[in-house]
Amino acid sequence: MTEITFKNVSRRFGNTTAVDDISTKLDSGRFVALLGPSGCGKTTLLRLIAGLERPDDGTIALAGQTVASPSRFVEPEGRELGMVFQSYALWPHMTVAGNIGFGLNRLSRADREQRVTEALRMVGMAGFAGRKPHELSGGQRQRVALARSLAARPRILLLDEPLANLDAHLRQSMLAEFRRIHAATGCTMVFVTHDQNEAMAVADLVGVMDQGRLEQLAPPQQLFDQPATPMVARFVGHGRTLPVTVRDRGADGLCRIQIGRHEVAIPGIVQNGAAWLCLHSRDLIPSRDGIEATVSSSRFEDGYHMTDILFDDLPEAEPLTLRLDRPAKQGEPLKVALRGGWVLPRDGSPGVALGAASPQRTRVPA
């Protein structure tokens, strides 16, 4: 078992709190991505797992054994971890085999050579053992760094922005490599990245961090569809939040949300009062009977005209993005309807999906 447990963990640097009272558990064998804006604390949390930082408060346990607490601290070499850095950190004067076997001196020569051969095969680098790092491409050097960590047979593998120095094509190849290796080894893996697409593509759990706090830890689709906080809603998938008011259910059993002067009926039961309506571009469609909006800008992206709009009744709100099959001009009036979204009450009660009611009822009260 290689679960990672945090209990009230904090880490401060002077007056800055990099990790703020985090309590959570990462189950054994999971592939976890830590995601968030720059300075959110994700790399510090990874370094706390590795033992490269000591927590100021709280405890960290690996596989049920405490490795950091007010009374105990296990050094990095005693944690049975592997770590892959953004910079590769390969010795330039050593061969590939020498780099991979560098930390295996406790083994016999035969066992060390076998570990190196197995690790190179695992990352698709068999036949490269005699080369030097300068003879390799960036992607190949990253694979060697990964092989070096795997050769030690760690119970937990930590990946610190390992793809930041690679071009887009190589990043996709390495993401596929990470997924394959995770499936083959069953190793618990924790991957720090600032790239949402990387996190969503490779991890089965994603932790979104902001200002040192863990806002939400959930599977990728749940983060996208059911954000726990407005920050997650805005950060994941470039979502937007609108201030709305939830009103009593009518005779039809549907709740209603007030968007400016428009009232939209929604299925489910939502706590009355102030709420956030969390939306992505897929949640909006043009409609003759929809909510009035005005185009603020438009761009061509992935075969569509991604059009930013502002609801006429909410001029201070952030622009929403609508996907159109045609170009739109700045200042052009549009009407849009909602076909999805997530209603997040501001009092902390559970959110509710704004499903596509049949039909979606939108009206302007008299």
CSV table of C-alpha atoms in Angstrom, one decimal:
chain,number,residue,atom,x,y,z
A,1,MET,CA,0.0,0.0,0.0
A,2,THR,CA,1.4,3.4,-1.0
A,3,GLU,CA,-1.3,5.9,0.0
A,4,ILE,CA,-0.3,9.4,0.9
A,5,THR,CA,-2.0,11.1,3.9
A,6,PHE,CA,-1.9,14.7,4.9
A,7,LYS,CA,-3.3,16.0,8.2
A,8,ASN,CA,-3.5,19.7,8.8
A,9,VAL,CA,-0.3,20.3,6.8
A,10,SER,CA,1.1,23.8,6.5
A,11,ARG,CA,4.3,25.3,5.1
A,12,ARG,CA,5.3,28.9,5.4
A,13,PHE,CA,8.1,31.0,4.0
A,14,GLY,CA,8.3,34.1,6.0
A,15,ASN,CA,4.9,35.9,5.8
A,16,THR,CA,3.8,33.7,2.8
A,17,THR,CA,1.8,30.6,3.5
A,18,ALA,CA,2.6,28.2,0.6
A,19,VAL,CA,0.6,25.3,1.9
A,20,ASP,CA,-2.3,26.1,4.2
A,21,ASP,CA,-3.8,23.5,6.5
A,22,ILE,CA,-4.3,20.7,4.0
A,23,SER,CA,-5.9,17.4,5.1
A,24,THR,CA,-6.6,14.7,2.5
A,25,LYS,CA,-5.6,11.2,1.4
A,26,LEU,CA,-4.3,10.1,-2.0
A,27,ASP,CA,-5.2,6.4,-2.3
A,28,SER,CA,-2.6,3.8,-3.3
A,29,GLY,CA,-2.0,3.3,-7.0
A,30,ARG,CA,-3.7,6.5,-8.1
A,31,PHE,CA,-2.3,8.9,-10.7
A,32,VAL,CA,-2.8,12.3,-9.1
A,33,ALA,CA,-2.2,15.7,-10.8
A,34,LEU,CA,-1.8,18.8,-8.8
A,35,LEU,CA,-3.0,21.8,-10.8
A,36,GLY,CA,-3.4,25.5,-10.1
A,37,PRO,CA,-2.1,29.0,-11.0
A,38,SER,CA,1.5,30.0,-10.4
A,39,GLY,CA,2.3,30.3,-6.7
A,40,CYS,CA,-0.7,28.2,-5.6
A,41,GLY,CA,1.5,25.8,-3.6
A,42,LYS,CA,1.4,22.7,-5.8
A,43,THR,CA,5.2,22.3,-6.1
A,44,THR,CA,5.7,22.9,-2.4
A,45,LEU,CA,3.2,20.2,-1.6
A,46,LEU,CA,5.1,17.8,-3.9
A,47,ARG,CA,8.4,18.8,-2.2
A,48,LEU,CA,6.8,18.1,1.2
A,49,ILE,CA,5.9,14.5,0.0
A,50,ALA,CA,9.5,14.1,-1.2
A,51,GLY,CA,11.0,15.3,2.1
A,52,LEU,CA,12.7,18.3,0.3
A,53,GLU,CA,10.6,20.6,2.6
A,54,ARG,CA,9.6,20.2,6.2
A,55,PRO,CA,6.0,21.1,7.2
A,56,ASP,CA,5.6,23.8,9.8
A,57,ASP,CA,2.5,22.1,11.1
A,58,GLY,CA,0.7,18.8,10.6
A,59,THR,CA,1.7,15.3,9.7
A,60,ILE,CA,2.4,13.4,6.5
A,61,ALA,CA,2.3,9.6,6.3
A,62,LEU,CA,3.3,7.3,3.4
A,63,ALA,CA,1.8,3.8,3.4
A,64,GLY,CA,0.6,4.4,6.9
A,65,GLN,CA,4.0,5.4,8.3
A,66,THR,CA,4.6,8.9,9.5
A,67,VAL,CA,7.4,10.6,7.6
A,68,ALA,CA,6.9,14.2,8.8
A,69,SER,CA,5.4,15.5,12.1
A,70,PRO,CA,6.5,17.8,14.9
A,71,SER,CA,8.4,14.9,16.4
A,72,ARG,CA,9.6,12.9,13.4
A,73,PHE,CA,11.2,13.5,10.0
A,74,VAL,CA,12.3,10.9,7.5
A,75,GLU,CA,14.9,12.2,5.0
A,76,PRO,CA,14.2,11.9,1.3
A,77,GLU,CA,16.5,8.8,0.8
A,78,GLY,CA,14.4,6.9,3.4
A,79,ARG,CA,11.1,7.4,1.8
A,80,GLU,CA,11.5,5.0,-1.2
A,81,LEU,CA,10.5,7.7,-3.7
A,82,GLY,CA,11.4,8.4,-7.3
A,83,MET,CA,11.4,12.0,-8.6
A,84,VAL,CA,11.5,13.3,-12.1
A,85,PHE,CA,12.5,17.0,-12.4
A,86,GLN,CA,11.8,19.6,-15.1
A,87,SER,CA,15.5,20.0,-15.7
A,88,TYR,CA,16.2,16.2,-16.2
A,89,ALA,CA,19.3,16.5,-13.9
A,90,LEU,CA,21.5,14.1,-15.9
A,91,TRP,CA,25.2,13.8,-15.5
A,92,PRO,CA,26.7,15.0,-18.9
A,93,HIS,CA,29.9,13.0,-18.6
A,94,MET,CA,28.0,9.7,-17.9
A,95,THR,CA,26.4,7.4,-20.4
A,96,VAL,CA,22.7,6.7,-20.3
A,97,ALA,CA,23.3,3.5,-18.4
A,98,GLY,CA,25.6,5.3,-16.0
A,99,ASN,CA,23.0,7.9,-15.2
A,100,ILE,CA,20.3,5.3,-14.6
A,101,GLY,CA,22.5,3.0,-12.5
A,102,PHE,CA,24.1,5.9,-10.5
A,103,GLY,CA,21.8,5.4,-7.5
A,104,LEU,CA,21.9,1.6,-7.5
A,105,ASN,CA,25.4,1.0,-6.1
A,106,ARG,CA,24.0,-1.1,-3.3
A,107,LEU,CA,23.2,-3.8,-5.8
A,108,SER,CA,25.6,-6.2,-7.4
A,109,ARG,CA,26.9,-5.4,-10.8
A,110,ALA,CA,24.7,-8.0,-12.5
A,111,ASP,CA,21.6,-6.9,-10.7
A,112,ARG,CA,22.3,-3.2,-11.5
A,113,GLU,CA,22.8,-4.0,-15.2
A,114,GLN,CA,19.5,-5.9,-15.2
A,115,ARG,CA,17.7,-3.0,-13.5
A,116,VAL,CA,19.1,-0.6,-16.1
A,117,THR,CA,18.1,-2.8,-19.0
A,118,GLU,CA,14.6,-3.3,-17.6
A,119,ALA,CA,14.1,0.5,-17.0
A,120,LEU,CA,15.3,1.3,-20.5
A,121,ARG,CA,13.0,-1.2,-22.0
A,122,MET,CA,10.1,0.2,-20.0
A,123,VAL,CA,10.6,3.7,-21.4
A,124,GLY,CA,11.2,2.5,-25.0
A,125,MET,CA,15.0,3.3,-24.9
A,126,ALA,CA,16.5,-0.1,-25.3
A,127,GLY,CA,19.7,0.2,-27.3
A,128,PHE,CA,20.6,3.7,-26.0
A,129,ALA,CA,22.6,2.6,-23.0
A,130,GLY,CA,25.9,3.7,-24.3
A,131,ARG,CA,25.0,7.2,-25.5
A,132,LYS,CA,25.7,10.5,-23.7
A,133,PRO,CA,23.0,13.0,-22.8
A,134,HIS,CA,24.1,15.5,-25.4
A,135,GLU,CA,23.5,12.8,-28.1
A,136,LEU,CA,19.8,12.6,-27.1
A,137,SER,CA,16.8,14.7,-28.0
A,138,GLY,CA,14.8,16.5,-25.3
A,139,GLY,CA,12.2,13.8,-25.2
A,140,GLN,CA,14.8,11.1,-25.0
A,141,ARG,CA,16.5,12.8,-22.1
A,142,GLN,CA,13.2,13.0,-20.3
A,143,ARG,CA,12.7,9.3,-20.8
A,144,VAL,CA,16.2,8.6,-19.3
A,145,ALA,CA,15.3,10.7,-16.3
A,146,LEU,CA,12.1,8.7,-15.9
A,147,ALA,CA,14.0,5.4,-16.4
A,148,ARG,CA,16.4,6.4,-13.6
A,149,SER,CA,13.6,6.9,-11.2
A,150,LEU,CA,11.9,3.6,-12.2
A,151,ALA,CA,15.1,1.6,-11.9
A,152,ALA,CA,15.0,2.2,-8.1
A,153,ARG,CA,11.5,0.6,-8.1
A,154,PRO,CA,10.0,3.4,-6.0
A,155,ARG,CA,6.6,3.0,-4.2
A,156,ILE,CA,5.7,6.5,-5.2
A,157,LEU,CA,6.8,8.4,-8.3
A,158,LEU,CA,6.8,12.3,-8.2
A,159,LEU,CA,6.8,14.3,-11.4
A,160,ASP,CA,7.6,18.0,-11.1
A,161,GLU,CA,6.6,19.8,-14.3
A,162,PRO,CA,8.4,17.1,-16.3
A,163,LEU,CA,7.1,18.2,-19.7
A,164,ALA,CA,7.6,22.0,-19.5
A,165,ASN,CA,10.7,21.9,-21.7
A,166,LEU,CA,9.2,19.8,-24.5
A,167,ASP,CA,7.4,20.9,-27.6
A,168,ALA,CA,3.7,20.0,-28.0
A,169,HIS,CA,4.2,16.8,-30.0
A,170,LEU,CA,6.7,15.4,-27.5
A,171,ARG,CA,4.5,16.4,-24.6
A,172,GLN,CA,1.7,14.2,-26.0
A,173,SER,CA,4.0,11.3,-26.5
A,174,MET,CA,5.3,11.5,-22.9
A,175,LEU,CA,1.8,11.8,-21.5
A,176,ALA,CA,1.0,8.5,-23.3
A,177,GLU,CA,4.2,7.1,-21.8
A,178,PHE,CA,3.2,8.1,-18.3
A,179,ARG,CA,-0.2,6.5,-18.6
A,180,ARG,CA,1.4,3.3,-20.0
A,181,ILE,CA,4.0,3.1,-17.2
A,182,HIS,CA,1.4,3.8,-14.5
A,183,ALA,CA,-0.7,0.9,-15.8
A,184,ALA,CA,2.3,-1.4,-16.0
A,185,THR,CA,3.7,-0.6,-12.6
A,186,GLY,CA,0.7,0.2,-10.5
A,187,CYS,CA,2.9,2.8,-8.8
A,188,THR,CA,1.3,5.8,-7.0
A,189,MET,CA,2.2,8.8,-9.2
A,190,VAL,CA,1.9,12.5,-8.3
A,191,PHE,CA,2.3,14.9,-11.2
A,192,VAL,CA,2.6,18.7,-10.8
A,193,THR,CA,1.6,20.8,-13.9
A,194,HIS,CA,0.3,24.2,-14.7
A,195,ASP,CA,-1.3,22.8,-17.9
A,196,GLN,CA,-4.9,21.8,-17.5
A,197,ASN,CA,-5.0,19.7,-20.7
A,198,GLU,CA,-2.0,17.6,-19.4
A,199,ALA,CA,-3.6,17.1,-16.0
A,200,MET,CA,-7.0,16.1,-17.4
A,201,ALA,CA,-5.4,13.8,-20.0
A,202,VAL,CA,-3.2,11.8,-17.7
A,203,ALA,CA,-4.6,11.7,-14.2
A,204,ASP,CA,-7.5,9.8,-12.7
A,205,LEU,CA,-7.6,12.4,-9.8
A,206,VAL,CA,-6.9,16.1,-10.1
A,207,GLY,CA,-6.3,18.4,-7.1
A,208,VAL,CA,-6.9,22.1,-7.8
A,209,MET,CA,-5.0,24.4,-5.5
A,210,ASP,CA,-5.2,28.1,-4.9
A,211,GLN,CA,-3.4,30.3,-2.4
A,212,GLY,CA,-2.0,27.2,-0.6
A,213,ARG,CA,-5.4,25.5,-0.1
A,214,LEU,CA,-6.7,22.4,-1.8
A,215,GLU,CA,-9.9,23.6,-3.4
A,216,GLN,CA,-11.1,20.3,-4.7
A,217,LEU,CA,-9.7,16.8,-5.3
A,218,ALA,CA,-11.8,14.8,-7.8
A,219,PRO,CA,-11.8,12.9,-11.2
A,220,PRO,CA,-11.3,15.3,-14.1
A,221,GLN,CA,-14.9,15.2,-15.4
A,222,GLN,CA,-16.3,15.9,-11.9
A,223,LEU,CA,-14.1,19.0,-11.6
A,224,PHE,CA,-15.4,20.2,-15.0
A,225,ASP,CA,-19.1,19.4,-14.4
A,226,GLN,CA,-19.4,19.8,-10.6
A,227,PRO,CA,-16.9,22.4,-9.3
A,228,ALA,CA,-16.9,22.7,-5.5
A,229,THR,CA,-15.9,26.3,-5.4
A,230,PRO,CA,-16.2,29.4,-7.7
A,231,MET,CA,-12.4,29.3,-8.1
A,232,VAL,CA,-12.5,25.7,-9.5
A,233,ALA,CA,-15.4,26.7,-11.8
A,234,ARG,CA,-13.5,29.6,-13.2
A,235,PHE,CA,-10.1,27.9,-13.5
A,236,VAL,CA,-11.0,24.4,-14.9
A,237,GLY,CA,-11.9,24.6,-18.6
A,238,HIS,CA,-11.8,28.4,-18.6
A,239,GLY,CA,-15.3,28.4,-17.1
A,240,ARG,CA,-17.3,31.5,-16.1
A,241,THR,CA,-19.5,32.2,-13.1
A,242,LEU,CA,-22.6,34.5,-13.1
A,243,PRO,CA,-24.2,35.9,-10.0
A,244,VAL,CA,-27.8,34.5,-9.8
A,245,THR,CA,-30.6,34.2,-7.4
A,246,VAL,CA,-32.5,30.9,-6.8
A,247,ARG,CA,-36.2,31.3,-6.1
A,248,ASP,CA,-39.0,29.0,-4.9
A,249,ARG,CA,-40.2,26.1,-6.9
A,250,GLY,CA,-43.4,26.6,-8.9
A,251,ALA,CA,-46.3,24.2,-9.4
A,252,ASP,CA,-44.3,22.3,-12.0
A,253,GLY,CA,-41.8,21.3,-9.4
A,254,LEU,CA,-38.9,23.2,-11.0
A,255,CYS,CA,-36.7,25.7,-9.2
A,256,ARG,CA,-36.0,29.0,-10.9
A,257,ILE,CA,-32.9,31.1,-11.1
A,258,GLN,CA,-32.9,34.8,-11.8
A,259,ILE,CA,-30.4,36.0,-14.4
A,260,GLY,CA,-30.8,39.7,-14.6
A,261,ARG,CA,-34.5,40.2,-15.5
A,262,HIS,CA,-34.7,36.7,-17.0
A,263,GLU,CA,-36.0,33.7,-15.1
A,264,VAL,CA,-34.8,30.2,-16.0
A,265,ALA,CA,-36.5,27.0,-14.8
A,266,ILE,CA,-34.2,24.2,-13.6
A,267,PRO,CA,-34.8,20.6,-12.5
A,268,GLY,CA,-33.7,19.5,-9.0
A,269,ILE,CA,-33.9,21.2,-5.6
A,270,VAL,CA,-31.5,24.1,-4.9
A,271,GLN,CA,-31.3,26.1,-1.7
A,272,ASN,CA,-33.0,29.5,-2.1
A,273,GLY,CA,-30.9,32.5,-2.2
A,274,ALA,CA,-27.7,33.9,-3.8
A,275,ALA,CA,-25.7,31.4,-6.0
A,276,TRP,CA,-23.2,31.2,-8.7
A,277,LEU,CA,-24.2,29.8,-12.1
A,278,CYS,CA,-21.1,28.0,-13.5
A,279,LEU,CA,-20.9,27.8,-17.3
A,280,HIS,CA,-18.7,26.6,-20.1
A,281,SER,CA,-19.0,27.3,-23.8
A,282,ARG,CA,-20.9,24.0,-24.3
A,283,ASP,CA,-23.6,25.2,-22.0
A,284,LEU,CA,-24.8,28.0,-24.3
A,285,ILE,CA,-26.6,27.8,-27.6
A,286,PRO,CA,-28.2,30.5,-29.9
A,287,SER,CA,-31.9,30.8,-29.4
A,288,ARG,CA,-34.6,33.1,-30.8
A,289,ASP,CA,-36.3,33.1,-27.3
A,290,GLY,CA,-33.1,33.3,-25.3
A,291,ILE,CA,-31.5,35.8,-23.1
A,292,GLU,CA,-30.3,39.0,-24.8
A,293,ALA,CA,-26.6,39.4,-25.2
A,294,THR,CA,-24.0,41.4,-27.2
A,295,VAL,CA,-20.8,40.1,-28.9
A,296,SER,CA,-17.7,41.6,-27.4
A,297,SER,CA,-15.1,39.6,-29.5
A,298,SER,CA,-14.7,36.6,-31.7
A,299,ARG,CA,-11.9,34.3,-32.8
A,300,PHE,CA,-11.5,31.2,-34.9
A,301,GLU,CA,-10.4,28.2,-32.9
A,302,ASP,CA,-10.6,24.4,-33.5
A,303,GLY,CA,-12.9,24.8,-36.4
A,304,TYR,CA,-15.4,27.1,-34.6
A,305,HIS,CA,-15.9,30.8,-34.1
A,306,MET,CA,-15.4,31.2,-30.4
A,307,THR,CA,-17.5,34.2,-29.6
A,308,ASP,CA,-17.3,36.1,-26.3
A,309,ILE,CA,-20.6,37.7,-25.3
A,310,LEU,CA,-22.0,39.8,-22.5
A,311,PHE,CA,-25.5,39.5,-21.1
A,312,ASP,CA,-27.2,42.8,-21.6
A,313,ASP,CA,-28.7,42.6,-18.1
A,314,LEU,CA,-25.3,41.8,-16.5
A,315,PRO,CA,-22.8,44.2,-18.1
A,316,GLU,CA,-20.4,43.9,-15.1
A,317,ALA,CA,-20.1,40.1,-15.4
A,318,GLU,CA,-17.3,38.3,-17.1
A,319,PRO,CA,-17.7,37.6,-20.8
A,320,LEU,CA,-19.2,34.1,-21.6
A,321,THR,CA,-17.9,32.1,-24.6
A,322,LEU,CA,-20.4,30.8,-27.2
A,323,ARG,CA,-19.3,28.4,-29.9
A,324,LEU,CA,-20.7,29.4,-33.3
A,325,ASP,CA,-20.5,27.9,-36.8
A,326,ARG,CA,-20.3,31.4,-38.4
A,327,PRO,CA,-18.2,34.6,-37.7
A,328,ALA,CA,-19.8,37.2,-35.4
A,329,LYS,CA,-19.1,41.0,-35.4
A,330,GLN,CA,-18.3,43.0,-32.3
A,331,GLY,CA,-21.4,44.7,-31.0
A,332,GLU,CA,-23.7,42.3,-32.8
A,333,PRO,CA,-26.9,41.4,-30.7
A,334,LEU,CA,-27.5,37.7,-30.0
A,335,LYS,CA,-30.0,35.7,-28.0
A,336,VAL,CA,-28.8,32.6,-26.1
A,337,ALA,CA,-30.3,29.8,-24.1
A,338,LEU,CA,-28.8,27.6,-21.4
A,339,ARG,CA,-28.6,23.9,-22.1
A,340,GLY,CA,-26.4,23.0,-19.1
A,341,GLY,CA,-24.4,24.4,-16.2
A,342,TRP,CA,-23.9,24.0,-12.5
A,343,VAL,CA,-25.7,26.0,-9.8
A,344,LEU,CA,-23.4,26.5,-6.8
A,345,PRO,CA,-25.2,28.1,-3.7
A,346,ARG,CA,-23.1,30.7,-1.9
A,347,ASP,CA,-24.0,29.3,1.5
A,348,GLY,CA,-21.9,26.2,1.0
A,349,SER,CA,-24.8,23.8,0.4
A,350,PRO,CA,-24.4,21.2,-2.5
A,351,GLY,CA,-24.5,22.3,-6.1
A,352,VAL,CA,-27.1,21.1,-8.6
A,353,ALA,CA,-26.7,20.5,-12.4
A,354,LEU,CA,-28.7,22.7,-14.6
A,355,GLY,CA,-29.9,20.0,-17.0
A,356,ALA,CA,-31.5,20.6,-20.3
A,357,ALA,CA,-35.1,20.8,-19.2
A,358,SER,CA,-37.6,19.8,-21.9
A,359,PRO,CA,-37.8,22.5,-23.2
A,360,GLN,CA,-35.6,24.9,-21.3
A,361,ARG,CA,-38.0,27.5,-20.0
A,362,THR,CA,-36.7,31.1,-20.1
A,363,ARG,CA,-39.0,34.0,-19.6
A,364,VAL,CA,-39.0,37.7,-18.7
A,365,PRO,CA,-41.4,38.3,-15.7
A,366,ALA,CA,-44.1,40.8,-16.3
